[in-house]
PDB file of C-alpha atoms and ligand atoms in Angstrom:
ATOM      1  CA  UNK A 182     -89.459 -62.927  17.398  1.00 44.00           C
ATOM      2  CA  UNK A 183     -91.516 -59.716  15.983  1.00 45.00           C
ATOM      3  CA  UNK A 184     -89.110 -56.843  16.420  1.00 47.00           C
ATOM      4  CA  UNK A 185     -90.347 -53.806  18.036  1.00 45.00           C
ATOM      5  CA  UNK A 186     -90.177 -51.941  14.282  1.00 46.00           C
ATOM      6  CA  UNK A 187     -91.460 -54.843  12.614  1.00 47.00           C
ATOM      7  CA  UNK A 188     -94.775 -54.557  15.382  1.00 43.00           C
ATOM      8  CA  UNK A 189     -94.560 -50.276  15.420  1.00 41.00           C
ATOM      9  CA  UNK A 190     -95.236 -50.826  11.170  1.00 44.00           C
ATOM     10  CA  UNK A 191     -97.979 -53.132  11.883  1.00 44.00           C
ATOM     11  CA  UNK A 192     -99.836 -50.839  13.653  1.00 43.00           C
ATOM     12  CA  UNK A 193     -98.778 -48.042  10.517  1.00 39.00           C
ATOM     13  CA  UNK A 194     -97.044 -45.743  12.968  1.00 40.00           C
ATOM     14  CA  UNK A 195     -93.838 -46.228  10.855  1.00 37.00           C
ATOM     15  CA  UNK A 196     -93.607 -45.079   6.996  1.00 37.00           C
ATOM     16  CA  UNK A 197     -91.529 -46.354   4.727  1.00 37.00           C
ATOM     17  CA  UNK A 198     -88.810 -44.393   4.992  1.00 35.00           C
ATOM     18  CA  UNK A 199     -89.139 -45.219   8.940  1.00 34.00           C
ATOM     19  CA  UNK A 200     -89.463 -41.862   9.946  1.00 37.00           C
ATOM     20  CA  UNK A 201     -92.109 -42.122  13.329  1.00 38.00           C
ATOM     21  CA  UNK A 202     -95.501 -39.766  11.665  1.00 37.00           C
ATOM     22  CA  UNK A 203     -96.817 -36.509  13.617  1.00 39.00           C
ATOM     23  CA  UNK A 204     -95.787 -34.731  16.750  1.00 43.00           C
ATOM     24  CA  UNK A 205     -95.366 -37.914  18.690  1.00 46.00           C
ATOM     25  CA  UNK A 206     -92.704 -38.212  21.656  1.00 44.00           C
ATOM     26  CA  UNK A 207     -90.843 -41.396  21.237  1.00 47.00           C
ATOM     27  CA  UNK A 208     -92.576 -42.776  24.130  1.00 46.00           C
ATOM     28  CA  UNK A 209     -95.734 -42.705  23.502  1.00 46.00           C
ATOM     29  CA  UNK A 210     -94.288 -43.634  20.238  1.00 44.00           C
ATOM     30  CA  UNK A 211     -93.227 -46.865  21.361  1.00 50.00           C
ATOM     31  CA  UNK A 212     -96.221 -48.153  23.248  1.00 48.00           C
ATOM     32  CA  UNK A 213     -97.474 -48.425  20.051  1.00 49.00           C
ATOM     33  CA  UNK A 214     -99.968 -44.572  20.777  1.00 52.00           C
ATOM     34  CA  UNK A 215    -100.126 -42.289  17.094  1.00 56.00           C
ATOM     35  CA  UNK A 216    -100.353 -38.556  18.292  1.00 72.00           C
ATOM     36  CA  UNK A 217    -103.901 -36.505  18.310  1.00 87.00           C
ATOM     37  CA  UNK A 218    -104.897 -34.548  15.989  1.00 94.00           C
ATOM     38  CA  UNK A 219    -105.929 -31.174  16.170  1.00 95.00           C
ATOM     39  CA  UNK A 220    -109.586 -30.993  17.099  1.00 98.00           C
ATOM     40  CA  UNK A 221    -112.114 -28.741  18.067  1.00 98.00           C
ATOM     41  CA  UNK A 222    -115.531 -29.834  20.053  1.00 98.00           C
ATOM     42  CA  UNK A 223    -118.682 -27.080  19.465  1.00 98.00           C
ATOM     43  CA  UNK A 224    -119.558 -28.023  22.916  1.00 98.00           C
ATOM     44  CA  UNK A 225    -123.001 -27.535  22.253  1.00 98.00           C
ATOM     45  CA  UNK A 226    -123.352 -30.583  20.768  1.00 98.00           C
ATOM     46  CA  UNK A 227    -122.602 -31.798  25.298  1.00 98.00           C
ATOM     47  CA  UNK A 228    -124.349 -28.696  25.968  1.00 94.00           C
ATOM     48  CA  UNK A 229    -127.167 -30.620  28.465  1.00 92.00           C
ATOM     49  CA  UNK A 230    -124.874 -32.903  30.343  1.00 97.00           C
ATOM     50  CA  UNK A 231    -122.220 -30.491  29.854  1.00 98.00           C
ATOM     51  CA  UNK A 232    -124.420 -28.368  32.256  1.00 96.00           C
ATOM     52  CA  UNK A 233    -124.673 -30.195  34.732  1.00 96.00           C
ATOM     53  CA  UNK A 234    -120.513 -29.996  35.687  1.00 97.00           C
ATOM     54  CA  UNK A 235    -119.148 -27.183  34.020  1.00 98.00           C
ATOM     55  CA  UNK A 236    -115.553 -28.178  35.476  1.00 98.00           C
ATOM     56  CA  UNK A 237    -115.517 -31.933  34.843  1.00 98.00           C
ATOM     57  CA  UNK A 238    -117.508 -31.727  31.649  1.00 98.00           C
ATOM     58  CA  UNK A 239    -114.944 -29.558  30.310  1.00 98.00           C
ATOM     59  CA  UNK A 240    -112.279 -32.189  31.789  1.00 98.00           C
ATOM     60  CA  UNK A 241    -114.313 -35.162  30.193  1.00 98.00           C
ATOM     61  CA  UNK A 242    -113.797 -33.246  27.043  1.00 98.00           C
ATOM     62  CA  UNK A 243    -110.493 -32.986  26.806  1.00 98.00           C
ATOM     63  CA  UNK A 244    -109.753 -36.523  27.781  1.00 97.00           C
ATOM     64  CA  UNK A 245    -111.467 -37.501  25.034  1.00 98.00           C
ATOM     65  CA  UNK A 246    -108.877 -35.532  22.913  1.00 97.00           C
ATOM     66  CA  UNK A 247    -110.557 -32.507  22.047  1.00 98.00           C
ATOM     67  CA  UNK A 248    -108.220 -29.348  22.659  1.00 96.00           C
ATOM     68  CA  UNK A 249    -110.033 -26.934  22.097  1.00 98.00           C
ATOM     69  CA  UNK A 250    -113.698 -25.932  22.179  1.00 98.00           C
ATOM     70  CA  UNK A 251    -115.969 -23.859  20.185  1.00 98.00           C
ATOM     71  CA  UNK A 252    -118.712 -21.864  23.112  1.00 98.00           C
ATOM     72  CA  UNK A 253    -122.713 -21.719  22.865  1.00 98.00           C
ATOM     73  CA  UNK A 254    -124.219 -20.076  25.728  1.00 97.00           C
ATOM     74  CA  UNK A 255    -122.772 -16.487  26.081  1.00 98.00           C
ATOM     75  CA  UNK A 256    -125.776 -14.610  27.252  1.00 97.00           C
ATOM     76  CA  UNK A 257    -126.345 -11.395  29.820  1.00 97.00           C
ATOM     77  CA  UNK A 258    -121.911 -11.338  29.508  1.00 97.00           C
ATOM     78  CA  UNK A 259    -121.764 -14.784  30.751  1.00 98.00           C
ATOM     79  CA  UNK A 260    -121.751 -18.465  30.422  1.00 97.00           C
ATOM     80  CA  UNK A 261    -124.701 -19.410  31.921  1.00 93.00           C
ATOM     81  CA  UNK A 262    -124.210 -18.497  35.573  1.00 93.00           C
ATOM     82  CA  UNK A 263    -120.232 -18.525  35.274  1.00 98.00           C
ATOM     83  CA  UNK A 264    -118.470 -14.931  34.773  1.00 98.00           C
ATOM     84  CA  UNK A 265    -115.981 -14.879  31.319  1.00 98.00           C
ATOM     85  CA  UNK A 266    -113.127 -14.752  33.329  1.00 98.00           C
ATOM     86  CA  UNK A 267    -113.703 -18.445  35.472  1.00 98.00           C
ATOM     87  CA  UNK A 268    -114.909 -19.646  31.952  1.00 98.00           C
ATOM     88  CA  UNK A 269    -111.675 -18.883  30.575  1.00 98.00           C
ATOM     89  CA  UNK A 270    -109.765 -20.591  33.470  1.00 98.00           C
ATOM     90  CA  UNK A 271    -111.744 -23.885  34.130  1.00 98.00           C
ATOM     91  CA  UNK A 272    -111.147 -24.732  30.545  1.00 98.00           C
ATOM     92  CA  UNK A 273    -107.322 -23.560  31.036  1.00 98.00           C
ATOM     93  CA  UNK A 274    -107.031 -26.383  33.924  1.00 98.00           C
ATOM     94  CA  UNK A 275    -109.166 -28.445  31.396  1.00 98.00           C
ATOM     95  CA  UNK A 276    -105.881 -27.923  29.211  1.00 97.00           C
ATOM     96  CA  UNK A 277    -108.647 -26.451  26.683  1.00 98.00           C
ATOM     97  CA  UNK A 278    -107.816 -23.445  24.541  1.00 98.00           C
ATOM     98  CA  UNK A 279    -111.295 -21.654  23.503  1.00 98.00           C
ATOM     99  CA  UNK A 280    -110.809 -20.643  20.202  1.00 98.00           C
ATOM    100  CA  UNK A 281    -114.379 -19.693  18.542  1.00 98.00           C
ATOM    101  CA  UNK A 282    -117.808 -18.771  20.209  1.00 98.00           C
ATOM    102  CA  UNK A 283    -121.235 -19.110  18.612  1.00 98.00           C
ATOM    103  CA  UNK A 284    -123.480 -16.161  19.596  1.00 98.00           C
ATOM    104  CA  UNK A 285    -126.833 -14.403  17.904  1.00 98.00           C
ATOM    105  CA  UNK A 286    -127.397 -10.976  17.960  1.00 98.00           C
ATOM    106  CA  UNK A 287    -130.844  -9.358  19.967  1.00 96.00           C
ATOM    107  CA  UNK A 288    -132.775  -9.241  17.399  1.00 97.00           C
ATOM    108  CA  UNK A 289    -133.930 -11.731  14.105  1.00 97.00           C
ATOM    109  CA  UNK A 290    -135.552  -8.739  11.579  1.00 98.00           C
ATOM    110  CA  UNK A 291    -131.903  -6.149  11.719  1.00 98.00           C
ATOM    111  CA  UNK A 292    -133.516  -2.578  10.115  1.00 98.00           C
ATOM    112  CA  UNK A 293    -132.824   1.094  10.567  1.00 97.00           C
ATOM    113  CA  UNK A 294    -133.639   1.465  13.554  1.00 98.00           C
ATOM    114  CA  UNK A 295    -131.783  -1.853  15.631  1.00 98.00           C
ATOM    115  CA  UNK A 296    -128.541  -1.334  13.341  1.00 97.00           C
ATOM    116  CA  UNK A 297    -126.972   0.688  16.648  1.00 98.00           C
ATOM    117  CA  UNK A 298    -128.902  -1.469  18.869  1.00 98.00           C
ATOM    118  CA  UNK A 299    -126.640  -4.812  17.510  1.00 98.00           C
ATOM    119  CA  UNK A 300    -123.706  -2.754  17.146  1.00 98.00           C
ATOM    120  CA  UNK A 301    -123.403  -1.906  20.211  1.00 98.00           C
ATOM    121  CA  UNK A 302    -124.292  -5.644  21.315  1.00 98.00           C
ATOM    122  CA  UNK A 303    -121.680  -6.448  19.029  1.00 98.00           C
ATOM    123  CA  UNK A 304    -119.194  -4.388  20.406  1.00 98.00           C
ATOM    124  CA  UNK A 305    -120.117  -5.407  24.160  1.00 98.00           C
ATOM    125  CA  UNK A 306    -120.207  -8.475  23.049  1.00 98.00           C
ATOM    126  CA  UNK A 307    -116.021  -8.256  21.612  1.00 98.00           C
ATOM    127  CA  UNK A 308    -115.870  -6.964  24.518  1.00 98.00           C
ATOM    128  CA  UNK A 309    -116.539 -10.180  26.760  1.00 98.00           C
ATOM    129  CA  UNK A 310    -114.294 -11.986  23.699  1.00 98.00           C
ATOM    130  CA  UNK A 311    -111.170 -10.994  24.056  1.00 98.00           C
ATOM    131  CA  UNK A 312    -111.089 -11.496  27.857  1.00 98.00           C
ATOM    132  CA  UNK A 313    -112.144 -15.409  26.905  1.00 98.00           C
ATOM    133  CA  UNK A 314    -109.074 -15.624  24.403  1.00 98.00           C
ATOM    134  CA  UNK A 315    -110.604 -16.672  21.620  1.00 98.00           C
ATOM    135  CA  UNK A 316    -109.314 -15.701  17.758  1.00 98.00           C
ATOM    136  CA  UNK A 317    -113.433 -16.059  16.345  1.00 98.00           C
ATOM    137  CA  UNK A 318    -116.498 -15.052  16.825  1.00 98.00           C
ATOM    138  CA  UNK A 319    -119.990 -16.252  14.940  1.00 99.00           C
ATOM    139  CA  UNK A 320    -123.546 -16.211  14.280  1.00 98.00           C
ATOM    140  CA  UNK A 321    -125.181 -18.797  13.666  1.00 98.00           C
ATOM    141  CA  UNK A 322    -128.919 -17.626  13.473  1.00 98.00           C
ATOM    142  CA  UNK A 323    -130.225 -16.258  10.447  1.00 98.00           C
ATOM    143  CA  UNK A 324    -131.566 -12.957  10.042  1.00 98.00           C
ATOM    144  CA  UNK A 325    -134.891 -12.431   8.950  1.00 98.00           C
ATOM    145  CA  UNK A 326    -134.356 -12.487   4.584  1.00 98.00           C
ATOM    146  CA  UNK A 327    -137.456 -11.484   2.830  1.00 96.00           C
ATOM    147  CA  UNK A 328    -136.266 -10.158  -0.179  1.00 96.00           C
ATOM    148  CA  UNK A 329    -133.039  -7.687  -1.510  1.00 97.00           C
ATOM    149  CA  UNK A 330    -132.921  -5.455   0.383  1.00 97.00           C
ATOM    150  CA  UNK A 331    -133.619  -7.323   3.821  1.00 98.00           C
ATOM    151  CA  UNK A 332    -130.077  -9.267   2.149  1.00 98.00           C
ATOM    152  CA  UNK A 333    -128.364  -6.192   2.190  1.00 98.00           C
ATOM    153  CA  UNK A 334    -129.553  -4.872   5.101  1.00 98.00           C
ATOM    154  CA  UNK A 335    -128.307  -7.954   6.709  1.00 98.00           C
ATOM    155  CA  UNK A 336    -124.678  -7.875   5.126  1.00 98.00           C
ATOM    156  CA  UNK A 337    -123.964  -4.318   6.351  1.00 98.00           C
ATOM    157  CA  UNK A 338    -124.125  -5.447  10.430  1.00 98.00           C
ATOM    158  CA  UNK A 339    -122.084  -8.359   9.179  1.00 98.00           C
ATOM    159  CA  UNK A 340    -119.637  -5.734   7.839  1.00 98.00           C
ATOM    160  CA  UNK A 341    -120.140  -3.754  10.761  1.00 98.00           C
ATOM    161  CA  UNK A 342    -119.880  -6.988  13.121  1.00 98.00           C
ATOM    162  CA  UNK A 343    -116.674  -8.015  11.340  1.00 98.00           C
ATOM    163  CA  UNK A 344    -115.025  -4.798  11.431  1.00 98.00           C
ATOM    164  CA  UNK A 345    -116.148  -4.811  15.053  1.00 98.00           C
ATOM    165  CA  UNK A 346    -114.099  -7.995  15.748  1.00 98.00           C
ATOM    166  CA  UNK A 347    -110.951  -6.829  13.424  1.00 98.00           C
ATOM    167  CA  UNK A 348    -110.584  -3.900  15.624  1.00 98.00           C
ATOM    168  CA  UNK A 349    -109.825  -6.419  19.098  1.00 98.00           C
ATOM    169  CA  UNK A 350    -108.183  -8.934  16.358  1.00 98.00           C
ATOM    170  CA  UNK A 351    -111.125 -11.670  16.288  1.00 98.00           C
ATOM    171  CA  UNK A 352    -112.471 -13.030  12.916  1.00 98.00           C
ATOM    172  CA  UNK A 353    -116.448 -12.424  12.979  1.00 99.00           C
ATOM    173  CA  UNK A 354    -117.734 -14.739  11.222  1.00 98.00           C
ATOM    174  CA  UNK A 355    -121.854 -16.892   9.935  1.00 99.00           C
ATOM    175  CA  UNK A 356    -122.863 -20.022  10.714  1.00 98.00           C
ATOM    176  CA  UNK A 357    -125.670 -21.242   8.334  1.00 98.00           C
ATOM    177  CA  UNK A 358    -128.105 -23.730   8.783  1.00 98.00           C
ATOM    178  CA  UNK A 359    -130.105 -25.329   5.667  1.00 98.00           C
ATOM    179  CA  UNK A 360    -132.174 -21.968   5.609  1.00 98.00           C
ATOM    180  CA  UNK A 361    -130.202 -19.727   3.717  1.00 98.00           C
ATOM    181  CA  UNK A 362    -130.267 -21.687   0.097  1.00 97.00           C
ATOM    182  CA  UNK A 363    -133.320 -20.940   0.241  1.00 96.00           C
ATOM    183  CA  UNK A 364    -133.824 -18.265  -3.087  1.00 95.00           C
ATOM    184  CA  UNK A 365    -135.284 -15.414  -3.430  1.00 95.00           C
ATOM    185  CA  UNK A 366    -136.816 -13.738  -6.111  1.00 92.00           C
ATOM    186  CA  UNK A 367    -137.143 -10.023  -7.520  1.00 87.00           C
ATOM    187  CA  UNK A 368    -140.447  -9.209  -8.302  1.00 79.00           C
ATOM    188  CA  UNK A 369    -140.830  -9.548 -11.978  1.00 78.00           C
ATOM    189  CA  UNK A 370    -139.311 -13.369 -11.210  1.00 80.00           C
ATOM    190  CA  UNK A 371    -142.007 -14.172  -8.637  1.00 74.00           C
ATOM    191  CA  UNK A 372    -144.638 -12.916 -11.074  1.00 75.00           C
ATOM    192  CA  UNK A 373    -143.017 -15.549 -14.371  1.00 80.00           C
ATOM    193  CA  UNK A 374    -146.000 -18.322 -15.266  1.00 81.00           C
ATOM    194  CA  UNK A 375    -142.709 -20.145 -16.552  1.00 84.00           C
ATOM    195  CA  UNK A 376    -142.658 -23.097 -13.516  1.00 79.00           C
ATOM    196  CA  UNK A 377    -139.000 -24.085 -14.336  1.00 80.00           C
ATOM    197  CA  UNK A 378    -137.902 -20.935 -14.832  1.00 79.00           C
ATOM    198  CA  UNK A 379    -139.670 -19.410 -11.247  1.00 76.00           C
ATOM    199  CA  UNK A 380    -137.909 -23.045 -10.251  1.00 75.00           C
ATOM    200  CA  UNK A 381    -134.438 -21.051 -10.560  1.00 79.00           C
ATOM    201  CA  UNK A 382    -135.004 -17.969 -10.591  1.00 86.00           C
ATOM    202  CA  UNK A 383    -133.556 -15.279  -8.104  1.00 93.00           C
ATOM    203  CA  UNK A 384    -130.715 -15.792  -5.674  1.00 96.00           C
ATOM    204  CA  UNK A 385    -129.972 -18.213  -3.204  1.00 97.00           C
ATOM    205  CA  UNK A 386    -129.587 -16.372   0.513  1.00 98.00           C
ATOM    206  CA  UNK A 387    -126.160 -17.859   0.777  1.00 98.00           C
ATOM    207  CA  UNK A 388    -124.696 -16.262  -2.049  1.00 98.00           C
ATOM    208  CA  UNK A 389    -125.605 -12.650  -1.065  1.00 98.00           C
ATOM    209  CA  UNK A 390    -124.413 -12.867   2.458  1.00 98.00           C
ATOM    210  CA  UNK A 391    -121.191 -14.010   0.355  1.00 98.00           C
ATOM    211  CA  UNK A 392    -120.777 -12.055  -2.295  1.00 98.00           C
ATOM    212  CA  UNK A 393    -122.528  -8.805  -0.324  1.00 98.00           C
ATOM    213  CA  UNK A 394    -120.208  -8.747   2.634  1.00 98.00           C
ATOM    214  CA  UNK A 395    -116.394  -7.824   2.554  1.00 98.00           C
ATOM    215  CA  UNK A 396    -114.149 -11.229   2.557  1.00 98.00           C
ATOM    216  CA  UNK A 397    -111.701  -8.735   4.869  1.00 98.00           C
ATOM    217  CA  UNK A 398    -113.932  -8.817   7.573  1.00 98.00           C
ATOM    218  CA  UNK A 399    -116.527 -11.361   6.990  1.00 99.00           C
ATOM    219  CA  UNK A 400    -116.064 -15.564   7.664  1.00 98.00           C
ATOM    220  CA  UNK A 401    -118.149 -17.992   6.509  1.00 99.00           C
ATOM    221  CA  UNK A 402    -118.121 -20.715   8.723  1.00 99.00           C
ATOM    222  CA  UNK A 403    -119.394 -23.951   6.676  1.00 98.00           C
ATOM    223  CA  UNK A 404    -121.811 -26.617   8.724  1.00 98.00           C
ATOM    224  CA  UNK A 405    -121.483 -29.115   5.895  1.00 98.00           C
ATOM    225  CA  UNK A 406    -124.126 -30.968   7.261  1.00 98.00           C
ATOM    226  CA  UNK A 407    -127.034 -28.484   6.768  1.00 98.00           C
ATOM    227  CA  UNK A 408    -125.342 -27.276   3.266  1.00 98.00           C
ATOM    228  CA  UNK A 409    -126.026 -30.556   2.019  1.00 98.00           C
ATOM    229  CA  UNK A 410    -129.372 -30.300   3.807  1.00 97.00           C
ATOM    230  CA  UNK A 411    -129.903 -27.238   2.577  1.00 97.00           C
ATOM    231  CA  UNK A 412    -129.466 -29.687  -0.919  1.00 96.00           C
ATOM    232  CA  UNK A 413    -126.312 -27.675  -1.938  1.00 97.00           C
ATOM    233  CA  UNK A 414    -122.928 -29.225  -2.243  1.00 98.00           C
ATOM    234  CA  UNK A 415    -120.172 -27.804  -0.156  1.00 98.00           C
ATOM    235  CA  UNK A 416    -117.437 -28.673  -2.891  1.00 98.00           C
ATOM    236  CA  UNK A 417    -119.359 -26.425  -4.988  1.00 98.00           C
ATOM    237  CA  UNK A 418    -119.577 -23.866  -2.526  1.00 98.00           C
ATOM    238  CA  UNK A 419    -115.685 -24.367  -1.843  1.00 98.00           C
ATOM    239  CA  UNK A 420    -114.371 -24.420  -5.324  1.00 98.00           C
ATOM    240  CA  UNK A 421    -116.882 -21.136  -6.509  1.00 98.00           C
ATOM    241  CA  UNK A 422    -115.635 -19.193  -3.102  1.00 98.00           C
ATOM    242  CA  UNK A 423    -112.122 -20.975  -2.005  1.00 98.00           C
ATOM    243  CA  UNK A 424    -111.155 -17.971   0.257  1.00 98.00           C
ATOM    244  CA  UNK A 425    -114.534 -18.115   2.522  1.00 98.00           C
ATOM    245  CA  UNK A 426    -114.483 -21.157   4.227  1.00 98.00           C
ATOM    246  CA  UNK A 427    -111.253 -21.173   7.231  1.00 98.00           C
ATOM    247  CA  UNK A 428    -113.182 -22.559   9.263  1.00 98.00           C
ATOM    248  CA  UNK A 429    -115.206 -25.460   9.469  1.00 98.00           C
ATOM    249  CA  UNK A 430    -118.802 -27.363  11.440  1.00 98.00           C
ATOM    250  CA  UNK A 431    -117.754 -31.467  10.777  1.00 98.00           C
ATOM    251  CA  UNK A 432    -121.216 -32.345  11.631  1.00 98.00           C
ATOM    252  CA  UNK A 433    -123.443 -35.488  10.571  1.00 98.00           C
ATOM    253  CA  UNK A 434    -126.970 -36.691  11.139  1.00 98.00           C
ATOM    254  CA  UNK A 435    -125.936 -38.333  14.047  1.00 98.00           C
ATOM    255  CA  UNK A 436    -122.208 -39.837  14.956  1.00 98.00           C
ATOM    256  CA  UNK A 437    -119.707 -38.751  12.431  1.00 98.00           C
ATOM    257  CA  UNK A 438    -119.226 -41.361   9.582  1.00 97.00           C
ATOM    258  CA  UNK A 439    -122.582 -42.909  10.081  1.00 97.00           C
ATOM    259  CA  UNK A 440    -125.516 -42.095   7.954  1.00 97.00           C
ATOM    260  CA  UNK A 441    -123.366 -42.762   4.776  1.00 96.00           C
ATOM    261  CA  UNK A 442    -124.474 -39.131   3.318  1.00 96.00           C
ATOM    262  CA  UNK A 443    -121.373 -37.148   4.067  1.00 97.00           C
ATOM    263  CA  UNK A 444    -117.895 -37.293   2.176  1.00 97.00           C
ATOM    264  CA  UNK A 445    -116.059 -36.009   4.475  1.00 98.00           C
ATOM    265  CA  UNK A 446    -112.864 -36.768   2.897  1.00 98.00           C
ATOM    266  CA  UNK A 447    -113.788 -35.115  -0.094  1.00 98.00           C
ATOM    267  CA  UNK A 448    -114.950 -32.416   1.416  1.00 98.00           C
ATOM    268  CA  UNK A 449    -111.364 -32.336   4.136  1.00 98.00           C
ATOM    269  CA  UNK A 450    -109.468 -32.415   0.896  1.00 98.00           C
ATOM    270  CA  UNK A 451    -111.278 -29.454  -0.969  1.00 98.00           C
ATOM    271  CA  UNK A 452    -110.905 -28.146   2.655  1.00 98.00           C
ATOM    272  CA  UNK A 453    -107.429 -28.696   3.288  1.00 98.00           C
ATOM    273  CA  UNK A 454    -106.305 -27.582  -0.566  1.00 98.00           C
ATOM    274  CA  UNK A 455    -108.319 -24.400   0.517  1.00 98.00           C
ATOM    275  CA  UNK A 456    -105.826 -23.946   3.226  1.00 97.00           C
ATOM    276  CA  UNK A 457    -108.595 -24.852   6.612  1.00 98.00           C
ATOM    277  CA  UNK A 458    -107.486 -23.160   9.013  1.00 97.00           C
ATOM    278  CA  UNK A 459    -109.418 -25.444  12.454  1.00 97.00           C
ATOM    279  CA  UNK A 460    -113.003 -27.063  12.254  1.00 98.00           C
ATOM    280  CA  UNK A 461    -115.035 -27.713  14.870  1.00 98.00           C
ATOM    281  CA  UNK A 462    -117.297 -31.208  15.674  1.00 98.00           C
ATOM    282  CA  UNK A 463    -120.503 -30.748  15.922  1.00 98.00           C
ATOM    283  CA  UNK A 464    -122.953 -33.732  17.672  1.00 98.00           C
ATOM    284  CA  UNK A 465    -127.136 -33.626  16.909  1.00 96.00           C
ATOM    285  CA  UNK A 466    -130.223 -35.836  17.318  1.00 95.00           C
ATOM    286  CA  UNK A 467    -128.805 -39.000  19.262  1.00 96.00           C
ATOM    287  CA  UNK A 468    -131.522 -38.771  21.361  1.00 94.00           C
ATOM    288  CA  UNK A 469    -131.364 -41.639  24.120  1.00 94.00           C
ATOM    289  CA  UNK A 470    -128.734 -43.508  21.979  1.00 96.00           C
ATOM    290  CA  UNK A 471    -125.916 -42.750  24.111  1.00 98.00           C
ATOM    291  CA  UNK A 472    -124.671 -40.380  26.472  1.00 98.00           C
ATOM    292  CA  UNK A 473    -123.362 -36.534  24.669  1.00 98.00           C
ATOM    293  CA  UNK A 474    -120.299 -37.292  25.971  1.00 98.00           C
ATOM    294  CA  UNK A 475    -120.162 -40.888  24.295  1.00 98.00           C
ATOM    295  CA  UNK A 476    -121.429 -39.333  21.053  1.00 98.00           C
ATOM    296  CA  UNK A 477    -118.060 -36.887  20.903  1.00 98.00           C
ATOM    297  CA  UNK A 478    -116.101 -38.969  22.097  1.00 98.00           C
ATOM    298  CA  UNK A 479    -117.323 -41.721  18.698  1.00 98.00           C
ATOM    299  CA  UNK A 480    -116.924 -38.750  16.554  1.00 98.00           C
ATOM    300  CA  UNK A 481    -112.929 -37.913  17.656  1.00 98.00           C
ATOM    301  CA  UNK A 482    -112.102 -41.891  17.093  1.00 98.00           C
ATOM    302  CA  UNK A 483    -113.892 -41.160  13.537  1.00 98.00           C
ATOM    303  CA  UNK A 484    -111.654 -37.860  12.834  1.00 98.00           C
ATOM    304  CA  UNK A 485    -108.871 -39.006  15.146  1.00 97.00           C
ATOM    305  CA  UNK A 486    -108.327 -42.233  12.783  1.00 97.00           C
ATOM    306  CA  UNK A 487    -109.571 -41.107   9.881  1.00 97.00           C
ATOM    307  CA  UNK A 488    -106.182 -40.681   7.178  1.00 97.00           C
ATOM    308  CA  UNK A 489    -108.003 -37.988   5.810  1.00 98.00           C
ATOM    309  CA  UNK A 490    -108.165 -36.158   8.535  1.00 98.00           C
ATOM    310  CA  UNK A 491    -104.687 -34.469   9.237  1.00 94.00           C
TER     311      UNK A 491
HETATM  312 MG1   MG B 664    -123.432 -26.475  13.544  1.00 79.46          MG
END
């Protein structure tokens, strides 16, 4: 007859040294359960279904195994029609910690004239996010950038937002899609008639944002899927700017790991090497194939079972 030790060893729950890994309780280990990993969810992933019943939806997220959430949907100083303090209580009652939030300022095009209004928006937003108890606040929408002057102004606004958040002990960051990997050229470069030279001319907007902002004030929450969709390699960015990506959006075309186009193992290995603080699962594109909750469950299971995720 098989001993309990042999049984656990088969399940991979005991290392060669005989130690049970992770922070698993002996009670759980004896039942053959592995402890869940620390995995966060961007709640936009379950937007439609969560909005239908917020208290129970938050409970479902916790039941799947997620323990932190990044908000989406803060508007007019509320989450939908729920007050900030009430939303925090619902999350905590469900067993979830609100650690982050996605918020866009009221203007897409930044000008010298509307900078003050944007700063005021961030002040108010930071005040509310202190009440949510977040540790990070992230802008997910790209401001209009048509030239280098626009990019410089955006960096100035980002730095100011970072400063406002930092005063409240909140990290301020920016989340990319694919548009940030577009290049913008200066006048002379645009007039160059050599096609190959013109294609590689100018500066990538994402790099202008990274280089133009203060690392002490602004971090970058890289969405690894959108970086790949922007025809760029997340690993190259991790190597080039090792200190700028403390938080990631882990996303695939649909459910994580299914498209085969994302090398999550390499992404996690390099991100950990750079000191990754946390990451959020994001799910889009499943249409009617399955419910959003089923989709985020499959994403959780993929990462929770992946040996490369700590
Ligand atoms: Mg994202």
